[in-house]
CSV table of C-alpha atoms in Angstrom, one decimal:
chain,number,residue,atom,x,y,z
A,588,MET,CA,223.7,12.1,64.8
A,589,ARG,CA,221.3,10.1,62.7
A,590,THR,CA,222.0,6.5,61.9
A,591,THR,CA,220.5,4.7,59.0
A,592,SER,CA,219.7,1.0,59.3
A,593,VAL,CA,220.5,-1.1,56.3
A,594,SER,CA,218.0,-3.9,55.8
A,595,PRO,CA,219.5,-7.2,55.0
A,596,PRO,CA,219.2,-8.3,51.4
A,597,ARG,CA,216.2,-10.3,50.5
A,598,PRO,CA,217.0,-13.9,49.6
A,599,ALA,CA,216.7,-14.7,46.0
A,600,PRO,CA,213.4,-16.4,45.2
A,601,ARG,CA,213.7,-20.2,44.9
A,602,ARG,CA,213.5,-21.4,41.4
A,603,ARG,CA,210.4,-23.5,40.8
A,604,LEU,CA,211.4,-26.9,39.6
A,605,PRO,CA,209.7,-28.4,36.5
A,606,TRP,CA,206.8,-30.7,37.3
A,607,THR,CA,208.8,-33.7,36.0
A,608,GLU,CA,211.5,-33.1,38.6
A,609,ARG,CA,209.0,-32.4,41.4
A,610,ALA,CA,207.5,-35.8,40.5
A,611,GLY,CA,211.0,-37.4,40.6
A,612,ILE,CA,211.8,-37.7,36.9
A,613,PRO,CA,215.0,-35.9,35.7
A,614,ARG,CA,213.8,-33.4,33.1
A,615,PRO,CA,216.5,-34.2,30.5
A,616,LEU,CA,215.6,-37.8,30.5
A,617,ALA,CA,211.8,-37.5,30.4
A,618,TRP,CA,211.5,-38.7,26.8
A,619,GLY,CA,213.5,-41.8,27.8
A,620,TYR,CA,210.9,-42.9,30.2
A,621,LEU,CA,208.3,-42.8,27.4
A,622,ALA,CA,210.7,-44.7,25.2
A,623,VAL,CA,211.1,-47.5,27.8
A,624,LEU,CA,207.3,-47.7,28.2
A,625,VAL,CA,206.6,-48.0,24.5
A,626,PHE,CA,209.5,-50.4,23.9
A,627,MET,CA,208.5,-52.7,26.8
A,628,ILE,CA,204.9,-52.7,25.7
A,629,GLY,CA,206.1,-54.0,22.3
A,630,ASP,CA,208.3,-56.6,24.0
A,631,GLY,CA,205.5,-57.7,26.3
A,632,VAL,CA,202.9,-58.2,23.6
A,633,GLU,CA,203.9,-61.8,23.0
A,634,SER,CA,204.9,-62.7,26.5
A,635,ASN,CA,201.7,-64.6,27.3
A,636,TYR,CA,200.9,-66.2,23.9
A,637,LEU,CA,204.2,-67.2,22.3
A,638,GLU,CA,204.4,-70.7,23.8
A,639,PRO,CA,200.8,-71.7,22.8
A,640,TYR,CA,201.4,-70.2,19.4
A,641,LEU,CA,204.5,-72.3,18.8
A,642,THR,CA,202.6,-75.4,20.0
A,643,ASP,CA,199.9,-74.7,17.4
A,644,TRP,CA,202.5,-74.0,14.8
A,645,GLY,CA,203.8,-77.6,15.2
A,646,PHE,CA,206.3,-77.5,18.1
A,647,SER,CA,206.0,-79.9,21.0
A,648,ALA,CA,205.3,-78.5,24.4
A,649,HIS,CA,208.8,-79.4,25.4
A,650,ALA,CA,210.4,-77.7,22.4
A,651,ALA,CA,208.3,-74.6,22.9
A,652,GLY,CA,209.3,-74.4,26.5
A,653,LEU,CA,213.0,-74.8,25.5
A,654,VAL,CA,212.6,-71.8,23.2
A,655,ILE,CA,211.6,-69.7,26.2
A,656,SER,CA,214.5,-71.2,28.3
A,657,VAL,CA,217.1,-70.3,25.6
A,658,TYR,CA,215.6,-66.8,25.4
A,659,GLY,CA,216.0,-66.4,29.2
A,660,ALA,CA,219.6,-67.4,29.0
A,661,PHE,CA,220.3,-64.7,26.4
A,662,VAL,CA,218.3,-62.2,28.5
A,663,ALA,CA,220.7,-62.8,31.4
A,664,LEU,CA,223.7,-62.3,29.1
A,665,GLY,CA,222.3,-59.1,27.7
A,666,SER,CA,221.6,-57.8,31.2
A,667,TRP,CA,225.3,-58.0,32.0
A,668,PHE,CA,226.4,-56.5,28.7
A,669,SER,CA,224.2,-53.5,29.2
A,670,GLY,CA,226.4,-52.2,31.9
A,671,VAL,CA,229.8,-53.2,30.5
A,672,LEU,CA,229.1,-51.8,27.1
A,673,SER,CA,227.7,-48.6,28.6
A,674,ASN,CA,231.1,-48.1,30.2
A,675,VAL,CA,232.8,-48.4,26.8
A,676,TRP,CA,230.3,-46.7,24.5
A,677,GLY,CA,227.9,-44.7,26.7
A,678,PRO,CA,224.3,-45.6,27.5
A,679,ARG,CA,222.6,-44.0,24.4
A,680,ARG,CA,224.7,-46.0,22.0
A,681,VAL,CA,223.9,-49.2,23.9
A,682,MET,CA,220.2,-48.4,23.7
A,683,ARG,CA,220.4,-48.0,20.0
A,684,LEU,CA,222.2,-51.3,19.7
A,685,GLY,CA,219.4,-53.0,21.7
A,686,ALA,CA,216.7,-51.5,19.5
A,687,VAL,CA,218.4,-52.6,16.3
A,688,VAL,CA,219.1,-56.1,17.6
A,689,TRP,CA,215.5,-56.5,18.7
A,690,VAL,CA,214.0,-55.4,15.4
A,691,VAL,CA,216.5,-57.4,13.2
A,692,PHE,CA,216.1,-60.7,15.0
A,693,GLU,CA,212.3,-60.3,15.3
A,694,VAL,CA,212.1,-59.8,11.5
A,695,LEU,CA,214.3,-62.9,11.0
A,696,PHE,CA,212.1,-64.8,13.4
A,697,LEU,CA,208.9,-63.9,11.7
A,698,ALA,CA,210.0,-63.8,8.1
A,699,VAL,CA,212.5,-66.7,8.0
A,700,ALA,CA,212.5,-68.9,11.1
A,701,LEU,CA,208.7,-69.5,11.5
A,702,PRO,CA,207.9,-70.1,7.8
A,703,SER,CA,210.8,-72.6,7.6
A,704,HIS,CA,209.5,-74.6,10.5
A,705,SER,CA,213.1,-75.0,11.5
A,706,ALA,CA,213.5,-75.5,15.3
A,707,VAL,CA,217.2,-74.5,15.0
A,708,LEU,CA,216.4,-71.2,13.4
A,709,VAL,CA,213.6,-70.4,15.9
A,710,TYR,CA,216.0,-71.1,18.8
A,711,LEU,CA,218.7,-69.0,17.1
A,712,CYS,CA,216.6,-66.0,16.1
A,713,TYR,CA,214.3,-65.8,19.1
A,714,GLY,CA,217.1,-66.6,21.5
A,715,LEU,CA,219.5,-64.0,20.2
A,716,ARG,CA,216.7,-61.4,20.4
A,717,GLY,CA,216.8,-62.0,24.2
A,718,VAL,CA,219.9,-59.8,24.5
A,719,ALA,CA,218.1,-56.8,23.1
A,720,TYR,CA,215.6,-55.6,25.6
A,721,PRO,CA,218.1,-55.6,28.5
A,722,LEU,CA,220.5,-53.6,26.4
A,723,PHE,CA,217.9,-50.9,25.8
A,724,ALA,CA,216.1,-50.8,29.2
A,725,TYR,CA,219.0,-51.4,31.6
A,726,ALA,CA,221.3,-49.0,29.7
A,727,PHE,CA,218.7,-46.3,30.2
A,728,LEU,CA,218.4,-47.2,33.9
A,729,LEU,CA,222.2,-46.6,34.2
A,730,TRP,CA,221.8,-43.3,32.4
A,731,VAL,CA,219.1,-42.4,35.0
A,732,GLN,CA,221.5,-43.1,37.9
A,733,LEU,CA,224.4,-41.3,36.2
A,734,THR,CA,222.5,-38.0,35.8
A,735,SER,CA,219.9,-37.9,38.5
A,736,PRO,CA,220.5,-35.6,41.5
A,737,ALA,CA,221.1,-37.7,44.6
A,738,GLU,CA,218.0,-36.3,46.3
A,739,ILE,CA,215.6,-37.8,43.6
A,740,ARG,CA,217.6,-40.9,42.6
A,741,GLY,CA,215.3,-43.3,44.3
A,742,SER,CA,212.3,-41.6,42.8
A,743,ALA,CA,213.9,-41.7,39.3
A,744,ALA,CA,214.5,-45.4,39.7
A,745,GLY,CA,210.9,-45.9,40.8
A,746,TRP,CA,209.5,-44.2,37.7
A,747,PHE,CA,211.9,-46.4,35.5
A,748,TRP,CA,210.4,-49.6,37.0
A,749,PHE,CA,206.9,-48.1,36.7
A,750,ALA,CA,207.5,-47.7,32.9
A,751,TYR,CA,209.3,-51.0,32.6
A,752,SER,CA,206.6,-53.1,34.4
A,753,ALA,CA,203.7,-51.2,32.9
A,754,GLY,CA,204.9,-52.3,29.5
A,755,LEU,CA,206.1,-55.8,30.3
A,756,PRO,CA,203.7,-57.6,30.7
A,757,THR,CA,200.8,-55.4,31.8
A,758,ILE,CA,199.9,-53.2,28.9
A,759,GLY,CA,201.7,-55.5,26.4
A,760,SER,CA,199.4,-58.4,27.4
A,761,ALA,CA,196.4,-56.1,27.1
A,762,VAL,CA,197.4,-55.0,23.6
A,763,ALA,CA,197.7,-58.7,22.6
A,764,ALA,CA,194.3,-59.4,24.1
A,765,VAL,CA,192.7,-56.8,21.9
A,766,SER,CA,194.8,-57.3,18.7
A,767,ILE,CA,194.7,-61.1,18.4
A,768,PRO,CA,190.9,-61.4,18.1
A,769,LEU,CA,190.9,-58.5,15.6
A,770,THR,CA,193.9,-59.3,13.4
A,771,GLY,CA,195.2,-62.7,14.4
A,772,ALA,CA,198.3,-64.0,16.3
A,773,TYR,CA,200.8,-63.6,13.5
A,774,PRO,CA,200.0,-60.0,12.6
A,775,THR,CA,200.2,-59.2,16.3
A,776,PHE,CA,203.8,-60.2,16.3
A,777,TRP,CA,204.4,-57.5,13.7
A,778,LEU,CA,202.5,-55.0,15.8
A,779,SER,CA,204.9,-55.7,18.7
A,780,CYS,CA,207.8,-55.1,16.3
A,781,GLY,CA,206.4,-51.8,15.3
A,782,LEU,CA,205.9,-50.7,18.9
A,783,VAL,CA,209.5,-51.6,19.7
A,784,ALA,CA,210.8,-49.7,16.7
A,785,ILE,CA,208.9,-46.6,17.9
A,786,GLY,CA,210.3,-46.9,21.4
A,787,GLY,CA,213.8,-47.4,20.0
A,788,LEU,CA,213.5,-44.2,17.9
A,789,ILE,CA,212.3,-42.1,20.8
A,790,GLY,CA,215.1,-43.4,23.0
A,791,SER,CA,217.7,-43.0,20.3
A,792,PHE,CA,216.9,-39.5,19.2
A,793,ALA,CA,214.6,-37.7,21.6
A,794,VAL,CA,216.8,-37.9,24.7
A,795,ARG,CA,219.6,-35.3,24.4
A,796,GLU,CA,221.2,-35.4,27.8
A,797,SER,CA,224.9,-35.2,27.1
A,798,ARG,CA,226.3,-37.5,29.9
A,799,GLY,CA,224.8,-40.6,28.3
A,800,THR,CA,226.2,-39.9,24.9
A,801,ARG,CA,229.9,-40.6,25.7
A,802,PRO,CA,231.8,-43.4,27.3
A,803,MET,CA,231.9,-43.6,31.1
A,804,VAL,CA,235.6,-44.4,31.2
A,805,ASP,CA,238.6,-42.6,29.8
A,806,THR,CA,239.2,-44.4,26.5
A,807,SER,CA,242.4,-42.5,25.9
A,808,ALA,CA,244.0,-43.8,29.1
A,809,PRO,CA,247.2,-45.9,28.7
A,810,GLY,CA,246.4,-49.6,28.6
A,811,TYR,CA,242.8,-49.1,27.7
A,812,SER,CA,241.1,-51.7,25.5
A,813,VAL,CA,237.6,-53.1,25.1
A,814,ARG,CA,238.9,-56.5,26.3
A,815,THR,CA,240.4,-54.9,29.5
A,816,GLU,CA,237.1,-53.1,30.2
A,817,MET,CA,235.2,-56.4,29.8
A,818,LEU,CA,237.5,-58.0,32.3
A,819,ARG,CA,236.9,-55.1,34.7
A,820,GLY,CA,233.2,-55.9,34.4
A,821,VAL,CA,233.9,-59.3,36.0
A,822,SER,CA,236.7,-58.2,38.4
A,823,VAL,CA,234.4,-55.5,39.9
A,824,LEU,CA,233.1,-58.2,42.3
A,825,ARG,CA,236.6,-58.7,43.6
A,826,ARG,CA,237.6,-55.0,43.7
A,827,HIS,CA,234.4,-53.9,45.3
A,828,PRO,CA,233.0,-56.9,47.2
A,829,ARG,CA,229.9,-55.1,48.4
A,830,THR,CA,228.6,-55.1,44.8
A,831,GLY,CA,228.4,-58.9,45.1
A,832,VAL,CA,226.3,-58.5,48.3
A,833,ALA,CA,224.0,-56.0,46.6
A,834,ALA,CA,223.7,-58.4,43.6
A,835,LEU,CA,222.7,-61.2,45.9
A,836,VAL,CA,220.0,-59.0,47.5
A,837,ARG,CA,218.8,-58.1,44.0
A,838,MET,CA,218.5,-61.8,43.1
A,839,ILE,CA,216.6,-62.5,46.3
A,840,ASN,CA,214.2,-59.7,45.4
A,841,THR,CA,212.4,-61.7,42.6
A,842,THR,CA,213.6,-65.3,43.2
A,843,PRO,CA,210.5,-66.2,45.3
A,844,TYR,CA,208.3,-64.2,42.9
A,845,PHE,CA,209.3,-66.3,39.9
A,846,GLY,CA,209.2,-69.5,42.0
A,847,PHE,CA,205.7,-68.8,43.2
A,848,PHE,CA,204.4,-68.8,39.7
A,849,VAL,CA,205.3,-72.4,39.4
A,850,PHE,CA,202.9,-73.7,42.1
A,851,LEU,CA,200.6,-70.8,43.0
A,852,PRO,CA,198.1,-71.6,40.1
A,853,SER,CA,197.4,-75.1,41.4
A,854,PHE,CA,197.6,-74.0,45.0
A,855,PHE,CA,194.9,-71.4,44.5
A,856,THR,CA,192.7,-73.5,42.3
A,857,ASP,CA,193.0,-76.9,44.1
A,858,ARG,CA,193.5,-76.0,47.7
A,859,ILE,CA,191.9,-72.5,48.1
A,860,GLY,CA,189.1,-73.2,45.6
A,861,ILE,CA,189.5,-70.2,43.3
A,862,SER,CA,188.8,-70.7,39.6
A,863,GLU,CA,191.6,-70.3,37.1
A,864,SER,CA,190.2,-67.2,35.5
A,865,ARG,CA,189.7,-65.5,38.9
A,866,TYR,CA,193.3,-66.5,39.8
A,867,LEU,CA,194.6,-64.8,36.7
A,868,ALA,CA,192.6,-61.7,37.5
A,869,LEU,CA,194.1,-61.8,41.0
A,870,VAL,CA,197.6,-61.9,39.7
A,871,THR,CA,196.9,-59.1,37.2
A,872,PHE,CA,195.6,-56.9,40.0
A,873,MET,CA,198.7,-57.7,42.1
A,874,GLY,CA,200.8,-56.6,39.2
A,875,VAL,CA,198.9,-53.3,38.7
A,876,ILE,CA,199.0,-52.3,42.3
A,877,GLY,CA,202.7,-53.2,42.5
A,878,ILE,CA,203.5,-51.0,39.5
A,879,LEU,CA,201.7,-48.1,41.2
A,880,ALA,CA,203.7,-48.7,44.3
A,881,ASP,CA,207.1,-48.4,42.5
A,882,PRO,CA,207.3,-44.6,42.3
A,883,VAL,CA,205.8,-44.3,45.8
A,884,PHE,CA,208.6,-46.4,47.4
A,885,GLY,CA,211.1,-44.6,45.2
A,886,ARG,CA,210.0,-41.2,46.6
A,887,LEU,CA,209.8,-42.6,50.1
A,888,SER,CA,213.4,-43.9,49.8
A,889,ASP,CA,214.6,-40.4,48.9
A,890,ARG,CA,213.2,-39.2,52.3
A,891,ILE,CA,214.1,-42.0,54.7
A,892,GLY,CA,217.0,-43.5,52.9
A,893,TRP,CA,217.6,-46.2,50.3
A,894,ARG,CA,219.0,-48.8,52.8
A,895,HIS,CA,216.2,-48.3,55.2
A,896,THR,CA,213.6,-48.8,52.5
A,897,ILE,CA,215.2,-51.9,51.0
A,898,ALA,CA,215.9,-53.6,54.4
A,899,TRP,CA,212.5,-52.9,56.1
A,900,ALA,CA,209.9,-52.5,53.3
A,901,GLY,CA,211.7,-54.9,50.8
A,902,GLY,CA,213.3,-57.5,53.0
A,903,VAL,CA,211.2,-57.7,56.2
A,904,GLY,CA,208.0,-56.7,54.3
A,905,CYS,CA,208.4,-59.4,51.7
A,906,ALA,CA,209.3,-62.0,54.3
A,907,LEU,CA,206.0,-61.3,56.1
A,908,GLY,CA,204.3,-60.9,52.7
A,909,VAL,CA,205.1,-64.5,51.5
A,910,LEU,CA,203.9,-65.9,54.8
A,911,VAL,CA,200.7,-64.0,54.6
A,912,LEU,CA,200.2,-64.9,50.9
A,913,TYR,CA,200.5,-68.6,51.7
A,914,TRP,CA,198.7,-69.0,55.0
A,915,THR,CA,196.0,-66.4,55.1
A,916,PRO,CA,194.0,-67.8,52.1
A,917,GLN,CA,194.1,-71.2,53.8
A,918,LEU,CA,192.3,-69.7,56.8
A,919,ALA,CA,189.4,-68.6,54.6
A,920,PRO,CA,189.2,-71.1,51.7
A,921,GLY,CA,187.3,-69.8,48.7
A,922,ASN,CA,187.2,-66.2,50.0
A,923,TYR,CA,188.3,-64.2,47.1
A,924,VAL,CA,188.7,-60.9,49.0
A,925,VAL,CA,191.0,-62.5,51.5
A,926,ALA,CA,193.1,-64.1,48.8
A,927,LEU,CA,193.2,-60.8,46.8
A,928,ALA,CA,194.3,-58.8,49.9
A,929,ALA,CA,197.1,-61.3,50.7
A,930,THR,CA,198.4,-61.3,47.1
A,931,VAL,CA,198.3,-57.5,46.8
A,932,LEU,CA,200.2,-57.1,50.0
A,933,TYR,CA,203.1,-59.1,48.7
A,934,GLY,CA,203.0,-57.2,45.4
A,935,ILE,CA,203.3,-53.9,47.2
A,936,MET,CA,206.2,-55.0,49.4
A,937,LEU,CA,208.2,-56.1,46.3
A,938,ALA,CA,208.4,-52.4,45.4
A,939,GLY,CA,210.4,-51.9,48.5
A,940,TYR,CA,213.5,-53.1,46.5
A,941,ILE,CA,213.2,-50.2,44.0
A,942,PRO,CA,216.0,-48.1,45.6
A,943,LEU,CA,218.5,-50.9,45.1
A,944,SER,CA,219.2,-49.7,41.6
A,945,ALA,CA,220.1,-46.3,43.1
A,946,LEU,CA,222.2,-47.7,45.9
A,947,LEU,CA,224.3,-50.3,44.1
A,948,PRO,CA,226.1,-47.8,41.7
A,949,ALA,CA,226.7,-45.6,44.7
A,950,LEU,CA,229.0,-48.3,46.1
A,951,VAL,CA,231.6,-47.9,43.4
A,952,PRO,CA,233.6,-45.0,41.8
A,953,GLU,CA,232.5,-43.3,38.6
A,954,GLU,CA,234.5,-45.6,36.3
A,955,ASP,CA,232.9,-48.7,37.7
A,956,LYS,CA,229.2,-47.7,37.8
A,957,GLY,CA,228.5,-49.3,34.5
A,958,ASN,CA,230.1,-52.6,35.6
A,959,ALA,CA,228.2,-52.5,38.9
A,960,MET,CA,224.9,-52.0,37.0
A,961,GLY,CA,225.9,-54.9,34.8
A,962,VAL,CA,226.2,-57.1,37.9
A,963,TYR,CA,222.8,-55.8,39.1
A,964,SER,CA,221.1,-56.5,35.8
A,965,LEU,CA,222.7,-60.0,35.6
A,966,ALA,CA,221.3,-60.8,39.1
A,967,ALA,CA,217.9,-59.7,38.0
A,968,GLY,CA,218.1,-62.0,35.0
A,969,LEU,CA,219.3,-64.9,37.1
A,970,SER,CA,216.4,-64.7,39.5
A,971,THR,CA,214.1,-65.9,36.7
A,972,PHE,CA,216.0,-69.1,36.7
A,973,VAL,CA,216.9,-69.6,40.4
A,974,GLY,CA,213.3,-69.1,41.6
A,975,PRO,CA,211.8,-72.1,39.7
A,976,LEU,CA,214.9,-74.1,40.3
A,977,THR,CA,214.7,-73.6,44.1
A,978,TYR,CA,211.1,-74.9,44.0
A,979,ALA,CA,211.9,-77.8,41.8
A,980,LEU,CA,214.8,-79.0,44.1
A,981,LEU,CA,213.1,-78.4,47.4
A,982,ASP,CA,209.4,-79.2,46.9
A,983,PRO,CA,209.9,-83.0,46.7
A,984,LEU,CA,211.9,-82.8,50.0
A,985,ILE,CA,210.0,-80.4,52.2
A,986,GLY,CA,206.8,-79.6,50.3
A,987,HIS,CA,205.0,-76.3,49.6
A,988,THR,CA,205.2,-75.2,53.2
A,989,GLY,CA,208.9,-75.8,53.5
A,990,VAL,CA,209.6,-73.9,50.2
A,991,VAL,CA,207.6,-70.9,51.4
A,992,LEU,CA,209.6,-70.9,54.7
A,993,VAL,CA,212.8,-71.0,52.6
A,994,TYR,CA,211.6,-68.0,50.5
A,995,ALA,CA,210.8,-66.1,53.7
A,996,ALA,CA,214.3,-66.9,55.1
A,997,MET,CA,215.8,-65.6,51.8
A,998,TYR,CA,214.1,-62.2,52.3
A,999,ALA,CA,215.2,-62.1,55.9
A,1000,LEU,CA,218.8,-62.8,54.9
A,1001,GLY,CA,218.5,-60.0,52.2
A,1002,ALA,CA,217.3,-57.6,54.9
A,1003,LEU,CA,220.2,-58.5,57.2
A,1004,LEU,CA,222.8,-58.1,54.4
A,1005,THR,CA,221.3,-54.8,53.3
A,1006,TRP,CA,221.3,-53.4,56.8
A,1007,THR,CA,224.8,-54.5,57.7
A,1008,CYS,CA,226.8,-54.2,54.5
A,1009,LEU,CA,225.3,-51.6,52.1
A,1010,ARG,CA,226.0,-48.3,53.8
A,1011,THR,CA,227.0,-45.5,51.4
A,1012,ALA,CA,227.6,-41.8,51.8
A,1013,GLU,CA,225.2,-41.0,48.9
A,1014,ASP,CA,222.2,-42.6,50.6
A,1015,PRO,CA,219.9,-39.8,51.7
A,1016,GLY,CA,219.4,-41.7,55.0
A,1017,GLY,CA,222.9,-43.2,55.2
A,1018,LYS,CA,225.9,-42.5,57.3
A,1019,HIS,CA,229.0,-41.0,55.6
A,1020,VAL,CA,231.1,-44.0,55.4
A,1021,VAL,CA,233.5,-45.4,52.8
A,1022,GLU,CA,234.0,-48.9,51.7
A,1023,GLY,CA,236.0,-50.9,54.1
A,1024,ALA,CA,235.7,-48.4,56.9
A,1025,GLU,CA,234.1,-49.2,60.2
A,1026,PRO,CA,231.0,-47.2,61.1
A,1027,PRO,CA,231.8,-44.3,63.5
A,1028,ALA,CA,231.7,-45.2,67.2
A,1029,VAL,CA,228.8,-43.8,69.2
A,1030,PRO,CA,230.1,-41.9,72.3
A,1031,VAL,CA,228.9,-43.5,75.6
A,1032,PRO,CA,227.7,-41.0,78.2
């Protein structure tokens, strides 16, 4: 009797992913990354020449600095609203709002406030414009986290920060450096407005992914109102306490970074013996290398875990990085290569915090992801204030060395908090735990 063997069915060939997703960029959102890049280039054009321009226009140095401070306060406010409003309207509508607010108040600033020489109008127009770029950029970051598959969520966040930082201030400052000698400072403001408008149009109409076009909460639910949802944006810290821990870690991320820029220029020129122009080149190179490291650490976090990357590369890496940045150049005064290597090391380690924007929304249920990202964005905005304030309060008491040790301790604390408090089941390298649950016990042989 003959028997016939039946060969097992061949497995279906694996679908080859588009190059964007192989690189870690969700394909439906690819145009959004370009939109953020162009928008932030426009926003960054004036970042390094606004204050001297206002001084030349007739403002005192104190008044010009106050304009920047008012702007920073509205940036923090817009950062929080980006998540809360995305819950109510959906990220795309919030991006559109951010683009419109930016263009409207920039036109008022250029066409009304500056010609009037009115300090009140300058504070009002330029300050209110501060809410705009967080609405546009951070709403898109939330959109990225909503729609990205878990296995590329860290990479997707890395590419967002690459686009964001490449625009503000890197390419934006380069555009200003070329445009001002050719056309003048005032026309360069209008150039920045045009670039922002282009980025806003791309983000508003070229990105067609459906999840970001509708509210993140059920607006037909009993008891729903915009006011209630705004209150939930605050109460998320009470209902999900780990979001507060993650926000503290995010603030630690860039608090020393902004504090360093208060005293590093004089430190490198007076104590290390590097000229001002070479110091500026050093900081620029640190920024460029840091930007290139963003997608690298995003991709790494998708392989070894978000929490591992934040705690070890971000927390421990930055703690060591600030110590190297401060002490190594003092061992070789005037040696530019040593100073450059120390500065670049710190810039690279800062990218270790990239996965935090993927981890934080994973700590809360779907209806609170927008609120959680609002808290994340607010923490990012507050660091621009807390960093210089920490230096101003501590330097008279403990000096530069003491401040640097405090900054290193901040990073160490951030690493400890990340490692002990920020476990989540969605983390590619995390344990499957839920909020409030104890980690599973390890059997003892």
